[in-house]
PDB file of N, CA and C in Angstrom:
ATOM      1  N   MET A  88       0.838  -1.179   0.000  1.00 78.00           N
ATOM      2  CA  MET A  88       0.000   0.000   0.000  1.00 78.00           C
ATOM      3  C   MET A  88       0.888   1.249   0.000  1.00 78.00           C
ATOM      4  N   ARG A  89       0.573   2.187  -0.850  1.00 82.00           N
ATOM      5  CA  ARG A  89       1.361   3.416  -0.953  1.00 82.00           C
ATOM      6  C   ARG A  89       0.962   4.394   0.152  1.00 82.00           C
ATOM      7  N   THR A  90       1.946   5.123   0.640  1.00 83.00           N
ATOM      8  CA  THR A  90       1.690   6.092   1.705  1.00 83.00           C
ATOM      9  C   THR A  90       1.172   7.401   1.128  1.00 83.00           C
ATOM     10  N   LYS A  91       0.595   8.221   1.994  1.00 85.00           N
ATOM     11  CA  LYS A  91       0.110   9.537   1.556  1.00 85.00           C
ATOM     12  C   LYS A  91       1.260  10.395   1.046  1.00 85.00           C
ATOM     13  N   LYS A  92       2.441  10.184   1.609  1.00 82.00           N
ATOM     14  CA  LYS A  92       3.608  10.952   1.161  1.00 82.00           C
ATOM     15  C   LYS A  92       3.919  10.662  -0.301  1.00 82.00           C
ATOM     16  N   GLU A  93       3.714   9.437  -0.722  1.00 82.00           N
ATOM     17  CA  GLU A  93       3.955   9.062  -2.118  1.00 82.00           C
ATOM     18  C   GLU A  93       2.804   9.496  -3.020  1.00 82.00           C
ATOM     19  N   VAL A  94       1.594   9.291  -2.556  1.00 88.00           N
ATOM     20  CA  VAL A  94       0.411   9.540  -3.379  1.00 88.00           C
ATOM     21  C   VAL A  94       0.127  11.029  -3.545  1.00 88.00           C
ATOM     22  N   TYR A  95       0.307  11.792  -2.479  1.00 91.00           N
ATOM     23  CA  TYR A  95      -0.087  13.202  -2.479  1.00 91.00           C
ATOM     24  C   TYR A  95       1.088  14.168  -2.403  1.00 91.00           C
ATOM     25  N   LYS A  96       2.209  13.807  -2.971  1.00 93.00           N
ATOM     26  CA  LYS A  96       3.409  14.659  -2.909  1.00 93.00           C
ATOM     27  C   LYS A  96       3.132  16.066  -3.434  1.00 93.00           C
ATOM     28  N   LYS A  97       2.478  16.172  -4.572  1.00 94.00           N
ATOM     29  CA  LYS A  97       2.188  17.482  -5.172  1.00 94.00           C
ATOM     30  C   LYS A  97       1.283  18.310  -4.261  1.00 94.00           C
ATOM     31  N   GLU A  98       0.222  17.693  -3.740  1.00 95.00           N
ATOM     32  CA  GLU A  98      -0.715  18.401  -2.866  1.00 95.00           C
ATOM     33  C   GLU A  98      -0.038  18.837  -1.567  1.00 95.00           C
ATOM     34  N   GLN A  99       0.822  17.978  -1.023  1.00 94.00           N
ATOM     35  CA  GLN A  99       1.544  18.329   0.196  1.00 94.00           C
ATOM     36  C   GLN A  99       2.453  19.527  -0.031  1.00 94.00           C
ATOM     37  N   ASP A 100       3.151  19.527  -1.155  1.00 95.00           N
ATOM     38  CA  ASP A 100       4.030  20.656  -1.479  1.00 95.00           C
ATOM     39  C   ASP A 100       3.233  21.947  -1.612  1.00 95.00           C
ATOM     40  N   GLU A 101       2.059  21.870  -2.218  1.00 96.00           N
ATOM     41  CA  GLU A 101       1.210  23.059  -2.366  1.00 96.00           C
ATOM     42  C   GLU A 101       0.765  23.598  -1.012  1.00 96.00           C
ATOM     43  N   ILE A 102       0.375  22.713  -0.105  1.00 95.00           N
ATOM     44  CA  ILE A 102      -0.058  23.137   1.233  1.00 95.00           C
ATOM     45  C   ILE A 102       1.110  23.743   1.993  1.00 95.00           C
ATOM     46  N   ILE A 103       2.263  23.126   1.907  1.00 93.00           N
ATOM     47  CA  ILE A 103       3.451  23.662   2.580  1.00 93.00           C
ATOM     48  C   ILE A 103       3.768  25.060   2.064  1.00 93.00           C
ATOM     49  N   ASN A 104       3.708  25.233   0.756  1.00 92.00           N
ATOM     50  CA  ASN A 104       3.973  26.553   0.174  1.00 92.00           C
ATOM     51  C   ASN A 104       2.930  27.574   0.603  1.00 92.00           C
ATOM     52  N   LYS A 105       1.670  27.157   0.733  1.00 93.00           N
ATOM     53  CA  LYS A 105       0.626  28.066   1.214  1.00 93.00           C
ATOM     54  C   LYS A 105       0.920  28.524   2.634  1.00 93.00           C
ATOM     55  N   ILE A 106       1.319  27.582   3.480  1.00 91.00           N
ATOM     56  CA  ILE A 106       1.618  27.928   4.875  1.00 91.00           C
ATOM     57  C   ILE A 106       2.817  28.865   4.948  1.00 91.00           C
ATOM     58  N   ILE A 107       3.836  28.588   4.160  1.00 88.00           N
ATOM     59  CA  ILE A 107       5.013  29.460   4.139  1.00 88.00           C
ATOM     60  C   ILE A 107       4.623  30.869   3.713  1.00 88.00           C
ATOM     61  N   SER A 108       3.761  30.977   2.709  1.00 89.00           N
ATOM     62  CA  SER A 108       3.348  32.312   2.264  1.00 89.00           C
ATOM     63  C   SER A 108       2.449  32.998   3.295  1.00 89.00           C
ATOM     64  N   ILE A 109       1.630  32.230   4.003  1.00 90.00           N
ATOM     65  CA  ILE A 109       0.758  32.820   5.029  1.00 90.00           C
ATOM     66  C   ILE A 109       1.582  33.410   6.161  1.00 90.00           C
ATOM     67  N   VAL A 110       2.540  32.638   6.658  1.00 88.00           N
ATOM     68  CA  VAL A 110       3.311  33.105   7.814  1.00 88.00           C
ATOM     69  C   VAL A 110       4.431  34.051   7.421  1.00 88.00           C
ATOM     70  N   GLU A 111       4.633  34.211   6.117  1.00 83.00           N
ATOM     71  CA  GLU A 111       5.633  35.154   5.613  1.00 83.00           C
ATOM     72  C   GLU A 111       6.988  34.942   6.276  1.00 83.00           C
ATOM     73  N   ILE A 112       7.481  33.732   6.152  1.00 78.00           N
ATOM     74  CA  ILE A 112       8.778  33.412   6.750  1.00 78.00           C
ATOM     75  C   ILE A 112       9.835  34.312   6.135  1.00 78.00           C
ATOM     76  N   ASN A 113      10.611  34.932   6.985  1.00 64.00           N
ATOM     77  CA  ASN A 113      11.638  35.869   6.513  1.00 64.00           C
ATOM     78  C   ASN A 113      12.894  35.130   6.048  1.00 64.00           C
ATOM     79  N   ASN A 114      13.908  35.870   5.699  1.00 70.00           N
ATOM     80  CA  ASN A 114      15.150  35.283   5.178  1.00 70.00           C
ATOM     81  C   ASN A 114      15.834  34.367   6.180  1.00 70.00           C
ATOM     82  N   ASN A 115      15.585  34.585   7.458  1.00 70.00           N
ATOM     83  CA  ASN A 115      16.176  33.728   8.488  1.00 70.00           C
ATOM     84  C   ASN A 115      15.392  32.437   8.663  1.00 70.00           C
ATOM     85  N   LYS A 116      14.330  32.283   7.888  1.00 75.00           N
ATOM     86  CA  LYS A 116      13.464  31.101   7.943  1.00 75.00           C
ATOM     87  C   LYS A 116      12.928  30.863   9.345  1.00 75.00           C
ATOM     88  N   GLN A 117      12.416  31.934   9.945  1.00 81.00           N
ATOM     89  CA  GLN A 117      11.862  31.787  11.281  1.00 81.00           C
ATOM     90  C   GLN A 117      10.725  32.777  11.515  1.00 81.00           C
ATOM     91  N   ILE A 118       9.871  32.395  12.426  1.00 83.00           N
ATOM     92  CA  ILE A 118       8.799  33.264  12.898  1.00 83.00           C
ATOM     93  C   ILE A 118       8.564  32.878  14.350  1.00 83.00           C
ATOM     94  N   THR A 119       8.221  33.831  15.160  1.00 86.00           N
ATOM     95  CA  THR A 119       8.016  33.525  16.571  1.00 86.00           C
ATOM     96  C   THR A 119       6.558  33.180  16.829  1.00 86.00           C
ATOM     97  N   LEU A 120       6.332  32.409  17.873  1.00 89.00           N
ATOM     98  CA  LEU A 120       4.965  32.098  18.267  1.00 89.00           C
ATOM     99  C   LEU A 120       4.233  33.361  18.699  1.00 89.00           C
ATOM    100  N   TYR A 121       4.963  34.302  19.268  1.00 92.00           N
ATOM    101  CA  TYR A 121       4.359  35.576  19.660  1.00 92.00           C
ATOM    102  C   TYR A 121       3.731  36.265  18.447  1.00 92.00           C
ATOM    103  N   GLU A 122       4.453  36.266  17.330  1.00 88.00           N
ATOM    104  CA  GLU A 122       3.928  36.891  16.114  1.00 88.00           C
ATOM    105  C   GLU A 122       2.666  36.173  15.631  1.00 88.00           C
ATOM    106  N   LEU A 123       2.683  34.853  15.653  1.00 90.00           N
ATOM    107  CA  LEU A 123       1.503  34.097  15.232  1.00 90.00           C
ATOM    108  C   LEU A 123       0.340  34.267  16.197  1.00 90.00           C
ATOM    109  N   ASP A 124       0.634  34.286  17.486  1.00 93.00           N
ATOM    110  CA  ASP A 124      -0.422  34.455  18.490  1.00 93.00           C
ATOM    111  C   ASP A 124      -1.142  35.783  18.350  1.00 93.00           C
ATOM    112  N   ASN A 125      -0.446  36.776  17.858  1.00 95.00           N
ATOM    113  CA  ASN A 125      -1.035  38.105  17.763  1.00 95.00           C
ATOM    114  C   ASN A 125      -1.544  38.450  16.367  1.00 95.00           C
ATOM    115  N   ASP A 126      -1.533  37.494  15.464  1.00 93.00           N
ATOM    116  CA  ASP A 126      -2.021  37.743  14.107  1.00 93.00           C
ATOM    117  C   ASP A 126      -3.199  36.808  13.811  1.00 93.00           C
ATOM    118  N   ILE A 127      -4.380  37.277  14.123  1.00 95.00           N
ATOM    119  CA  ILE A 127      -5.599  36.488  13.978  1.00 95.00           C
ATOM    120  C   ILE A 127      -5.842  36.109  12.517  1.00 95.00           C
ATOM    121  N   LYS A 128      -5.498  36.987  11.593  1.00 95.00           N
ATOM    122  CA  LYS A 128      -5.700  36.710  10.171  1.00 95.00           C
ATOM    123  C   LYS A 128      -4.893  35.481   9.732  1.00 95.00           C
ATOM    124  N   LYS A 129      -3.636  35.418  10.142  1.00 93.00           N
ATOM    125  CA  LYS A 129      -2.797  34.275   9.794  1.00 93.00           C
ATOM    126  C   LYS A 129      -3.334  33.004  10.434  1.00 93.00           C
ATOM    127  N   GLN A 130      -3.785  33.105  11.669  1.00 94.00           N
ATOM    128  CA  GLN A 130      -4.354  31.949  12.344  1.00 94.00           C
ATOM    129  C   GLN A 130      -5.565  31.411  11.591  1.00 94.00           C
ATOM    130  N   LYS A 131      -6.427  32.308  11.152  1.00 96.00           N
ATOM    131  CA  LYS A 131      -7.635  31.909  10.422  1.00 96.00           C
ATOM    132  C   LYS A 131      -7.260  31.232   9.099  1.00 96.00           C
ATOM    133  N   GLU A 132      -6.301  31.805   8.382  1.00 95.00           N
ATOM    134  CA  GLU A 132      -5.891  31.238   7.095  1.00 95.00           C
ATOM    135  C   GLU A 132      -5.311  29.831   7.274  1.00 95.00           C
ATOM    136  N   ILE A 133      -4.535  29.640   8.328  1.00 94.00           N
ATOM    137  CA  ILE A 133      -3.973  28.315   8.594  1.00 94.00           C
ATOM    138  C   ILE A 133      -5.075  27.347   9.019  1.00 94.00           C
ATOM    139  N   MET A 134      -5.983  27.802   9.849  1.00 95.00           N
ATOM    140  CA  MET A 134      -7.093  26.955  10.285  1.00 95.00           C
ATOM    141  C   MET A 134      -7.959  26.527   9.104  1.00 95.00           C
ATOM    142  N   ASP A 135      -8.080  27.374   8.113  1.00 96.00           N
ATOM    143  CA  ASP A 135      -8.858  27.039   6.918  1.00 96.00           C
ATOM    144  C   ASP A 135      -8.220  25.902   6.113  1.00 96.00           C
ATOM    145  N   LEU A 136      -6.957  25.617   6.357  1.00 95.00           N
ATOM    146  CA  LEU A 136      -6.255  24.548   5.652  1.00 95.00           C
ATOM    147  C   LEU A 136      -6.351  23.190   6.358  1.00 95.00           C
ATOM    148  N   ILE A 137      -6.959  23.155   7.527  1.00 93.00           N
ATOM    149  CA  ILE A 137      -6.978  21.925   8.313  1.00 93.00           C
ATOM    150  C   ILE A 137      -7.603  20.762   7.549  1.00 93.00           C
ATOM    151  N   HIS A 138      -8.693  21.001   6.851  1.00 93.00           N
ATOM    152  CA  HIS A 138      -9.341  19.916   6.094  1.00 93.00           C
ATOM    153  C   HIS A 138      -8.364  19.315   5.084  1.00 93.00           C
ATOM    154  N   ASP A 139      -7.667  20.164   4.344  1.00 94.00           N
ATOM    155  CA  ASP A 139      -6.707  19.674   3.354  1.00 94.00           C
ATOM    156  C   ASP A 139      -5.517  18.989   4.009  1.00 94.00           C
ATOM    157  N   ILE A 140      -5.069  19.514   5.127  1.00 91.00           N
ATOM    158  CA  ILE A 140      -3.942  18.904   5.834  1.00 91.00           C
ATOM    159  C   ILE A 140      -4.319  17.489   6.263  1.00 91.00           C
ATOM    160  N   ARG A 141      -5.504  17.334   6.810  1.00 88.00           N
ATOM    161  CA  ARG A 141      -5.950  16.003   7.237  1.00 88.00           C
ATOM    162  C   ARG A 141      -6.122  15.052   6.056  1.00 88.00           C
ATOM    163  N   LYS A 142      -6.518  15.600   4.929  1.00 91.00           N
ATOM    164  CA  LYS A 142      -6.737  14.766   3.745  1.00 91.00           C
ATOM    165  C   LYS A 142      -5.425  14.298   3.128  1.00 91.00           C
ATOM    166  N   TYR A 143      -4.436  15.180   3.052  1.00 92.00           N
ATOM    167  CA  TYR A 143      -3.219  14.888   2.306  1.00 92.00           C
ATOM    168  C   TYR A 143      -2.006  14.489   3.141  1.00 92.00           C
ATOM    169  N   PHE A 144      -2.083  14.635   4.455  1.00 89.00           N
ATOM    170  CA  PHE A 144      -0.967  14.278   5.309  1.00 89.00           C
ATOM    171  C   PHE A 144      -1.381  13.184   6.271  1.00 89.00           C
ATOM    172  N   SER A 145      -0.456  12.295   6.584  1.00 83.00           N
ATOM    173  CA  SER A 145      -0.679  11.297   7.616  1.00 83.00           C
ATOM    174  C   SER A 145      -0.461  11.976   8.960  1.00 83.00           C
ATOM    175  N   PHE A 146      -1.450  11.890   9.822  1.00 72.00           N
ATOM    176  CA  PHE A 146      -1.319  12.560  11.107  1.00 72.00           C
ATOM    177  C   PHE A 146      -1.720  11.661  12.270  1.00 72.00           C
ATOM    178  N   ASN A 147      -1.512  10.373  12.116  1.00 71.00           N
ATOM    179  CA  ASN A 147      -1.868   9.422  13.171  1.00 71.00           C
ATOM    180  C   ASN A 147      -1.167   9.716  14.492  1.00 71.00           C
ATOM    181  N   ASN A 148       0.057  10.232  14.425  1.00 65.00           N
ATOM    182  CA  ASN A 148       0.813  10.530  15.646  1.00 65.00           C
ATOM    183  C   ASN A 148       0.742  11.991  16.038  1.00 65.00           C
ATOM    184  N   LEU A 149      -0.040  12.786  15.323  1.00 60.00           N
ATOM    185  CA  LEU A 149      -0.193  14.205  15.626  1.00 60.00           C
ATOM    186  C   LEU A 149      -1.589  14.432  16.209  1.00 60.00           C
ATOM    187  N   LYS A 150      -1.713  14.359  17.483  1.00 59.00           N
ATOM    188  CA  LYS A 150      -3.028  14.479  18.112  1.00 59.00           C
ATOM    189  C   LYS A 150      -3.530  15.908  18.192  1.00 59.00           C
ATOM    190  N   ALA A 151      -2.649  16.893  18.043  1.00 58.00           N
ATOM    191  CA  ALA A 151      -3.053  18.286  18.160  1.00 58.00           C
ATOM    192  C   ALA A 151      -3.702  18.824  16.898  1.00 58.00           C
ATOM    193  N   VAL A 152      -3.503  18.166  15.765  1.00 51.00           N
ATOM    194  CA  VAL A 152      -4.039  18.671  14.504  1.00 51.00           C
ATOM    195  C   VAL A 152      -5.486  18.262  14.369  1.00 51.00           C
TER     196      VAL A 152
END
């Protein structure tokens, strides 16, 4: 049986790129939790991706998602 990583590689890459663009990772490739906690718009945009994340990523060991 093929894993989601093999089957949905393209979709996973698209979701990852969406998240990177939402959080606007800077050149240092970092963002603080403080910045995310205080940006409701970014939180909403990421929350809107939860359905796709659950569909395209294996999250059996990720209970918080």
